[in-house]
Amino acid sequence: MNYLSEISSYEKIIRVTAWIFRFYNNIRKQQNDRDFGDLNTQETDAAERAVLKIVQKQSFPNNANSLISQMQMLGQLRNFSQSQKKDVIKESDIDLIVDTNSERIYWPLAKVMKLIPGTDGRVRVVEVSTGGGSFLPPIQRLYPLEVSGADMTV
């Protein structure tokens, strides 16, 4: 399918591919079973999937499914990271509160006072106490220290 580089419009590439597919399918059918008229949604969707697969194979020749694999892996890593965070953050722990605008050495310390589970039972928000008071940051903003509150005397 070398015509992809000759056409400058994505929509036109999809239409041309859909017409090629229709022609190919029609020559395999009996004359009275052939499709005529405008392209339907199923034909353009199939053409779009085919074009995306071709572009993916050209862009990632080592692994035809690399984008799908990478997206699945990122999803698994995200789920793993969230499950690990839930197990790592505990009440009475001393954690750093992540501040992307400053260096790690300036991140404030906070003591986890309470884990707050959502309706699905997963902890996404915690109550923390800092020198300036208490508030409810998302669990993603906490960075656990290697020591727990039980190990430290305040």
mmCIF file with all atom_site columns, C-alpha atoms in Angstrom:
data_model
loop_
_atom_site.group_PDB
_atom_site.id
_atom_site.type_symbol
_atom_site.label_atom_id
_atom_site.label_alt_id
_atom_site.label_comp_id
_atom_site.label_asym_id
_atom_site.label_entity_id
_atom_site.label_seq_id
_atom_site.pdbx_PDB_ins_code
_atom_site.Cartn_x
_atom_site.Cartn_y
_atom_site.Cartn_z
_atom_site.occupancy
_atom_site.B_iso_or_equiv
_atom_site.pdbx_formal_charge
_atom_site.auth_seq_id
_atom_site.auth_comp_id
_atom_site.auth_asym_id
_atom_site.auth_atom_id
_atom_site.pdbx_PDB_model_num
ATOM 1   C CA . MET A 1 1   ? 0.000   0.000   0.000  1.00 0.00 ? 1   MET A CA 1
ATOM 2   C CA . ASN A 1 2   ? 2.428   2.609   -1.222 1.00 0.00 ? 2   ASN A CA 1
ATOM 3   C CA . TYR A 1 3   ? -0.389  5.076   -1.955 1.00 0.00 ? 3   TYR A CA 1
ATOM 4   C CA . LEU A 1 4   ? -0.390  6.221   1.704  1.00 0.00 ? 4   LEU A CA 1
ATOM 5   C CA . SER A 1 5   ? 2.568   8.522   1.153  1.00 0.00 ? 5   SER A CA 1
ATOM 6   C CA . GLU A 1 6   ? 0.980   10.000  -1.996 1.00 0.00 ? 6   GLU A CA 1
ATOM 7   C CA . ILE A 1 7   ? -2.223  11.225  -0.311 1.00 0.00 ? 7   ILE A CA 1
ATOM 8   C CA . SER A 1 8   ? -2.042  14.256  1.969  1.00 0.00 ? 8   SER A CA 1
ATOM 9   C CA . SER A 1 9   ? -5.439  13.977  3.660  1.00 0.00 ? 9   SER A CA 1
ATOM 10  C CA . TYR A 1 10  ? -6.168  11.409  6.374  1.00 0.00 ? 10  TYR A CA 1
ATOM 11  C CA . GLU A 1 11  ? -9.857  11.256  5.453  1.00 0.00 ? 11  GLU A CA 1
ATOM 12  C CA . LYS A 1 12  ? -8.994  10.662  1.808  1.00 0.00 ? 12  LYS A CA 1
ATOM 13  C CA . ILE A 1 13  ? -6.596  7.842   2.758  1.00 0.00 ? 13  ILE A CA 1
ATOM 14  C CA . ILE A 1 14  ? -9.416  6.178   4.706  1.00 0.00 ? 14  ILE A CA 1
ATOM 15  C CA . ARG A 1 15  ? -11.894 6.573   1.819  1.00 0.00 ? 15  ARG A CA 1
ATOM 16  C CA . VAL A 1 16  ? -9.421  5.252   -0.784 1.00 0.00 ? 16  VAL A CA 1
ATOM 17  C CA . THR A 1 17  ? -8.588  2.268   1.446  1.00 0.00 ? 17  THR A CA 1
ATOM 18  C CA . ALA A 1 18  ? -12.283 1.564   2.027  1.00 0.00 ? 18  ALA A CA 1
ATOM 19  C CA . TRP A 1 19  ? -12.953 1.641   -1.740 1.00 0.00 ? 19  TRP A CA 1
ATOM 20  C CA . ILE A 1 20  ? -10.026 -0.735  -2.333 1.00 0.00 ? 20  ILE A CA 1
ATOM 21  C CA . PHE A 1 21  ? -11.435 -3.110  0.292  1.00 0.00 ? 21  PHE A CA 1
ATOM 22  C CA . ARG A 1 22  ? -14.896 -2.908  -1.281 1.00 0.00 ? 22  ARG A CA 1
ATOM 23  C CA . PHE A 1 23  ? -13.477 -3.647  -4.737 1.00 0.00 ? 23  PHE A CA 1
ATOM 24  C CA . TYR A 1 24  ? -11.519 -6.602  -3.374 1.00 0.00 ? 24  TYR A CA 1
ATOM 25  C CA . ASN A 1 25  ? -14.577 -7.968  -1.537 1.00 0.00 ? 25  ASN A CA 1
ATOM 26  C CA . ASN A 1 26  ? -16.861 -7.410  -4.522 1.00 0.00 ? 26  ASN A CA 1
ATOM 27  C CA . ILE A 1 27  ? -14.682 -9.364  -6.945 1.00 0.00 ? 27  ILE A CA 1
ATOM 28  C CA . ARG A 1 28  ? -14.851 -12.311 -4.555 1.00 0.00 ? 28  ARG A CA 1
ATOM 29  C CA . LYS A 1 29  ? -18.677 -12.219 -4.430 1.00 0.00 ? 29  LYS A CA 1
ATOM 30  C CA . GLN A 1 30  ? -21.324 -13.276 -6.937 1.00 0.00 ? 30  GLN A CA 1
ATOM 31  C CA . GLN A 1 31  ? -22.455 -10.395 -9.146 1.00 0.00 ? 31  GLN A CA 1
ATOM 32  C CA . ASN A 1 32  ? -25.880 -10.072 -7.509 1.00 0.00 ? 32  ASN A CA 1
ATOM 33  C CA . ASP A 1 33  ? -24.332 -10.014 -3.951 1.00 0.00 ? 33  ASP A CA 1
ATOM 34  C CA . ARG A 1 34  ? -21.949 -7.126  -4.577 1.00 0.00 ? 34  ARG A CA 1
ATOM 35  C CA . ASP A 1 35  ? -22.108 -3.859  -2.625 1.00 0.00 ? 35  ASP A CA 1
ATOM 36  C CA . PHE A 1 36  ? -22.940 -0.610  -4.416 1.00 0.00 ? 36  PHE A CA 1
ATOM 37  C CA . GLY A 1 37  ? -23.548 2.980   -3.386 1.00 0.00 ? 37  GLY A CA 1
ATOM 38  C CA . ASP A 1 38  ? -21.881 5.059   -0.703 1.00 0.00 ? 38  ASP A CA 1
ATOM 39  C CA . LEU A 1 39  ? -19.441 3.557   1.784  1.00 0.00 ? 39  LEU A CA 1
ATOM 40  C CA . ASN A 1 40  ? -20.946 2.527   5.097  1.00 0.00 ? 40  ASN A CA 1
ATOM 41  C CA . THR A 1 41  ? -19.525 3.026   8.581  1.00 0.00 ? 41  THR A CA 1
ATOM 42  C CA . GLN A 1 42  ? -18.308 -0.558  8.879  1.00 0.00 ? 42  GLN A CA 1
ATOM 43  C CA . GLU A 1 43  ? -16.274 -0.226  5.690  1.00 0.00 ? 43  GLU A CA 1
ATOM 44  C CA . THR A 1 44  ? -14.636 3.037   6.771  1.00 0.00 ? 44  THR A CA 1
ATOM 45  C CA . ASP A 1 45  ? -13.945 1.672   10.269 1.00 0.00 ? 45  ASP A CA 1
ATOM 46  C CA . ALA A 1 46  ? -12.260 -1.412  8.806  1.00 0.00 ? 46  ALA A CA 1
ATOM 47  C CA . ALA A 1 47  ? -10.227 0.808   6.485  1.00 0.00 ? 47  ALA A CA 1
ATOM 48  C CA . GLU A 1 48  ? -9.172  3.035   9.380  1.00 0.00 ? 48  GLU A CA 1
ATOM 49  C CA . ARG A 1 49  ? -8.007  0.038   11.430 1.00 0.00 ? 49  ARG A CA 1
ATOM 50  C CA . ALA A 1 50  ? -6.066  -1.275  8.435  1.00 0.00 ? 50  ALA A CA 1
ATOM 51  C CA . VAL A 1 51  ? -4.360  2.079   7.824  1.00 0.00 ? 51  VAL A CA 1
ATOM 52  C CA . LEU A 1 52  ? -3.445  2.414   11.503 1.00 0.00 ? 52  LEU A CA 1
ATOM 53  C CA . LYS A 1 53  ? -1.947  -1.091  11.485 1.00 0.00 ? 53  LYS A CA 1
ATOM 54  C CA . ILE A 1 54  ? 0.088   -0.278  8.371  1.00 0.00 ? 54  ILE A CA 1
ATOM 55  C CA . VAL A 1 55  ? 1.414   2.955   9.867  1.00 0.00 ? 55  VAL A CA 1
ATOM 56  C CA . GLN A 1 56  ? 2.179   1.178   13.121 1.00 0.00 ? 56  GLN A CA 1
ATOM 57  C CA . LYS A 1 57  ? 4.131   -1.557  11.314 1.00 0.00 ? 57  LYS A CA 1
ATOM 58  C CA . GLN A 1 58  ? 6.098   1.081   9.416  1.00 0.00 ? 58  GLN A CA 1
ATOM 59  C CA . SER A 1 59  ? 6.808   3.112   12.546 1.00 0.00 ? 59  SER A CA 1
ATOM 60  C CA . PHE A 1 60  ? 7.561   0.151   14.813 1.00 0.00 ? 60  PHE A CA 1
ATOM 61  C CA . PRO A 1 61  ? 8.956   -2.577  12.547 1.00 0.00 ? 61  PRO A CA 1
ATOM 62  C CA . ASN A 1 62  ? 10.340  -4.707  15.404 1.00 0.00 ? 62  ASN A CA 1
ATOM 63  C CA . ASN A 1 63  ? 6.967   -5.249  17.026 1.00 0.00 ? 63  ASN A CA 1
ATOM 64  C CA . ALA A 1 64  ? 3.719   -4.988  15.095 1.00 0.00 ? 64  ALA A CA 1
ATOM 65  C CA . ASN A 1 65  ? 1.714   -4.592  18.301 1.00 0.00 ? 65  ASN A CA 1
ATOM 66  C CA . SER A 1 66  ? 4.198   -2.394  20.135 1.00 0.00 ? 66  SER A CA 1
ATOM 67  C CA . LEU A 1 67  ? 1.828   0.541   20.704 1.00 0.00 ? 67  LEU A CA 1
ATOM 68  C CA . ILE A 1 68  ? -0.860  -1.729  22.069 1.00 0.00 ? 68  ILE A CA 1
ATOM 69  C CA . SER A 1 69  ? 1.708   -3.559  24.175 1.00 0.00 ? 69  SER A CA 1
ATOM 70  C CA . GLN A 1 70  ? 3.109   -0.299  25.509 1.00 0.00 ? 70  GLN A CA 1
ATOM 71  C CA . MET A 1 71  ? -0.349  1.000   26.387 1.00 0.00 ? 71  MET A CA 1
ATOM 72  C CA . GLN A 1 72  ? -1.212  -2.257  28.166 1.00 0.00 ? 72  GLN A CA 1
ATOM 73  C CA . MET A 1 73  ? 2.095   -2.176  30.034 1.00 0.00 ? 73  MET A CA 1
ATOM 74  C CA . LEU A 1 74  ? 1.556   1.446   31.091 1.00 0.00 ? 74  LEU A CA 1
ATOM 75  C CA . GLY A 1 75  ? -1.884  0.522   32.395 1.00 0.00 ? 75  GLY A CA 1
ATOM 76  C CA . GLN A 1 76  ? -0.452  -2.411  34.329 1.00 0.00 ? 76  GLN A CA 1
ATOM 77  C CA . LEU A 1 77  ? 2.318   -0.237  35.762 1.00 0.00 ? 77  LEU A CA 1
ATOM 78  C CA . ARG A 1 78  ? -0.218  2.397   36.801 1.00 0.00 ? 78  ARG A CA 1
ATOM 79  C CA . ASN A 1 79  ? -2.370  -0.205  38.531 1.00 0.00 ? 79  ASN A CA 1
ATOM 80  C CA . PHE A 1 80  ? 0.702   -1.750  40.175 1.00 0.00 ? 80  PHE A CA 1
ATOM 81  C CA . SER A 1 81  ? 1.920   1.651   41.300 1.00 0.00 ? 81  SER A CA 1
ATOM 82  C CA . GLN A 1 82  ? -1.453  2.533   42.798 1.00 0.00 ? 82  GLN A CA 1
ATOM 83  C CA . SER A 1 83  ? -1.736  -0.801  44.599 1.00 0.00 ? 83  SER A CA 1
ATOM 84  C CA . GLN A 1 84  ? 1.814   -0.455  45.914 1.00 0.00 ? 84  GLN A CA 1
ATOM 85  C CA . LYS A 1 85  ? 1.150   3.084   47.160 1.00 0.00 ? 85  LYS A CA 1
ATOM 86  C CA . LYS A 1 86  ? -1.931  1.917   49.014 1.00 0.00 ? 86  LYS A CA 1
ATOM 87  C CA . ASP A 1 87  ? 0.124   -0.711  50.815 1.00 0.00 ? 87  ASP A CA 1
ATOM 88  C CA . VAL A 1 88  ? 3.081   1.607   51.485 1.00 0.00 ? 88  VAL A CA 1
ATOM 89  C CA . ILE A 1 89  ? 1.213   4.597   52.922 1.00 0.00 ? 89  ILE A CA 1
ATOM 90  C CA . LYS A 1 90  ? -0.049  3.810   56.439 1.00 0.00 ? 90  LYS A CA 1
ATOM 91  C CA . GLU A 1 91  ? -1.516  5.796   59.292 1.00 0.00 ? 91  GLU A CA 1
ATOM 92  C CA . SER A 1 92  ? 1.067   7.458   61.551 1.00 0.00 ? 92  SER A CA 1
ATOM 93  C CA . ASP A 1 93  ? 3.726   7.358   58.800 1.00 0.00 ? 93  ASP A CA 1
ATOM 94  C CA . ILE A 1 94  ? 5.923   10.373  58.197 1.00 0.00 ? 94  ILE A CA 1
ATOM 95  C CA . ASP A 1 95  ? 5.915   11.254  54.495 1.00 0.00 ? 95  ASP A CA 1
ATOM 96  C CA . LEU A 1 96  ? 7.122   14.001  52.219 1.00 0.00 ? 96  LEU A CA 1
ATOM 97  C CA . ILE A 1 97  ? 4.488   16.007  50.370 1.00 0.00 ? 97  ILE A CA 1
ATOM 98  C CA . VAL A 1 98  ? 5.557   16.209  46.738 1.00 0.00 ? 98  VAL A CA 1
ATOM 99  C CA . ASP A 1 99  ? 5.851   19.740  45.409 1.00 0.00 ? 99  ASP A CA 1
ATOM 100 C CA . THR A 1 100 ? 6.737   19.761  41.710 1.00 0.00 ? 100 THR A CA 1
ATOM 101 C CA . ASN A 1 101 ? 7.708   23.433  41.919 1.00 0.00 ? 101 ASN A CA 1
ATOM 102 C CA . SER A 1 102 ? 10.598  22.845  44.310 1.00 0.00 ? 102 SER A CA 1
ATOM 103 C CA . GLU A 1 103 ? 13.449  20.414  44.869 1.00 0.00 ? 103 GLU A CA 1
ATOM 104 C CA . ARG A 1 104 ? 12.890  17.327  47.014 1.00 0.00 ? 104 ARG A CA 1
ATOM 105 C CA . ILE A 1 105 ? 14.963  18.710  49.872 1.00 0.00 ? 105 ILE A CA 1
ATOM 106 C CA . TYR A 1 106 ? 12.370  21.481  50.330 1.00 0.00 ? 106 TYR A CA 1
ATOM 107 C CA . TRP A 1 107 ? 9.312   19.202  50.294 1.00 0.00 ? 107 TRP A CA 1
ATOM 108 C CA . PRO A 1 108 ? 7.441   19.509  53.604 1.00 0.00 ? 108 PRO A CA 1
ATOM 109 C CA . LEU A 1 109 ? 7.112   16.633  56.061 1.00 0.00 ? 109 LEU A CA 1
ATOM 110 C CA . ALA A 1 110 ? 3.673   15.422  57.082 1.00 0.00 ? 110 ALA A CA 1
ATOM 111 C CA . LYS A 1 111 ? 2.283   12.787  59.398 1.00 0.00 ? 111 LYS A CA 1
ATOM 112 C CA . VAL A 1 112 ? -0.491  10.609  57.975 1.00 0.00 ? 112 VAL A CA 1
ATOM 113 C CA . MET A 1 113 ? -3.402  10.893  60.364 1.00 0.00 ? 113 MET A CA 1
ATOM 114 C CA . LYS A 1 114 ? -6.089  8.969   58.493 1.00 0.00 ? 114 LYS A CA 1
ATOM 115 C CA . LEU A 1 115 ? -6.527  6.965   55.276 1.00 0.00 ? 115 LEU A CA 1
ATOM 116 C CA . ILE A 1 116 ? -9.747  7.900   53.482 1.00 0.00 ? 116 ILE A CA 1
ATOM 117 C CA . PRO A 1 117 ? -11.047 5.130   51.197 1.00 0.00 ? 117 PRO A CA 1
ATOM 118 C CA . GLY A 1 118 ? -13.369 5.896   48.289 1.00 0.00 ? 118 GLY A CA 1
ATOM 119 C CA . THR A 1 119 ? -16.656 4.155   47.551 1.00 0.00 ? 119 THR A CA 1
ATOM 120 C CA . ASP A 1 120 ? -14.716 1.342   45.872 1.00 0.00 ? 120 ASP A CA 1
ATOM 121 C CA . GLY A 1 121 ? -12.518 0.821   48.948 1.00 0.00 ? 121 GLY A CA 1
ATOM 122 C CA . ARG A 1 122 ? -9.351  2.223   47.341 1.00 0.00 ? 122 ARG A CA 1
ATOM 123 C CA . VAL A 1 123 ? -7.465  4.922   49.230 1.00 0.00 ? 123 VAL A CA 1
ATOM 124 C CA . ARG A 1 124 ? -6.959  7.976   47.052 1.00 0.00 ? 124 ARG A CA 1
ATOM 125 C CA . VAL A 1 125 ? -6.948  10.726  49.678 1.00 0.00 ? 125 VAL A CA 1
ATOM 126 C CA . VAL A 1 126 ? -5.371  10.890  53.126 1.00 0.00 ? 126 VAL A CA 1
ATOM 127 C CA . GLU A 1 127 ? -5.551  13.315  56.003 1.00 0.00 ? 127 GLU A CA 1
ATOM 128 C CA . VAL A 1 128 ? -2.113  14.628  56.900 1.00 0.00 ? 128 VAL A CA 1
ATOM 129 C CA . SER A 1 129 ? -0.871  16.910  59.626 1.00 0.00 ? 129 SER A CA 1
ATOM 130 C CA . THR A 1 130 ? 1.945   19.371  59.001 1.00 0.00 ? 130 THR A CA 1
ATOM 131 C CA . GLY A 1 131 ? 3.451   22.212  60.981 1.00 0.00 ? 131 GLY A CA 1
ATOM 132 C CA . GLY A 1 132 ? 0.930   24.517  59.290 1.00 0.00 ? 132 GLY A CA 1
ATOM 133 C CA . GLY A 1 133 ? -2.178  22.431  60.038 1.00 0.00 ? 133 GLY A CA 1
ATOM 134 C CA . SER A 1 134 ? -3.924  19.467  58.467 1.00 0.00 ? 134 SER A CA 1
ATOM 135 C CA . PHE A 1 135 ? -5.319  18.945  54.971 1.00 0.00 ? 135 PHE A CA 1
ATOM 136 C CA . LEU A 1 136 ? -6.348  16.227  52.494 1.00 0.00 ? 136 LEU A CA 1
ATOM 137 C CA . PRO A 1 137 ? -3.818  15.663  49.682 1.00 0.00 ? 137 PRO A CA 1
ATOM 138 C CA . PRO A 1 138 ? -4.222  12.913  47.082 1.00 0.00 ? 138 PRO A CA 1
ATOM 139 C CA . ILE A 1 139 ? -2.124  9.853   47.843 1.00 0.00 ? 139 ILE A CA 1
ATOM 140 C CA . GLN A 1 140 ? -0.083  10.462  44.659 1.00 0.00 ? 140 GLN A CA 1
ATOM 141 C CA . ARG A 1 141 ? 1.404   13.562  46.278 1.00 0.00 ? 141 ARG A CA 1
ATOM 142 C CA . LEU A 1 142 ? 2.890   11.596  49.194 1.00 0.00 ? 142 LEU A CA 1
ATOM 143 C CA . TYR A 1 143 ? 6.387   10.198  49.127 1.00 0.00 ? 143 TYR A CA 1
ATOM 144 C CA . PRO A 1 144 ? 6.998   7.708   51.937 1.00 0.00 ? 144 PRO A CA 1
ATOM 145 C CA . LEU A 1 145 ? 10.141  8.014   54.004 1.00 0.00 ? 145 LEU A CA 1
ATOM 146 C CA . GLU A 1 146 ? 12.144  4.983   54.981 1.00 0.00 ? 146 GLU A CA 1
ATOM 147 C CA . VAL A 1 147 ? 11.157  5.428   58.638 1.00 0.00 ? 147 VAL A CA 1
ATOM 148 C CA . SER A 1 148 ? 7.690   5.248   60.133 1.00 0.00 ? 148 SER A CA 1
ATOM 149 C CA . GLY A 1 149 ? 6.087   7.443   62.788 1.00 0.00 ? 149 GLY A CA 1
ATOM 150 C CA . ALA A 1 150 ? 6.417   4.585   65.312 1.00 0.00 ? 150 ALA A CA 1
ATOM 151 C CA . ASP A 1 151 ? 10.212  4.719   64.906 1.00 0.00 ? 151 ASP A CA 1
ATOM 152 C CA . MET A 1 152 ? 10.414  8.426   65.581 1.00 0.00 ? 152 MET A CA 1
ATOM 153 C CA . THR A 1 153 ? 9.773   10.336  68.768 1.00 0.00 ? 153 THR A CA 1
ATOM 154 C CA . VAL A 1 154 ? 8.217   13.718  68.193 1.00 0.00 ? 154 VAL A CA 1
#
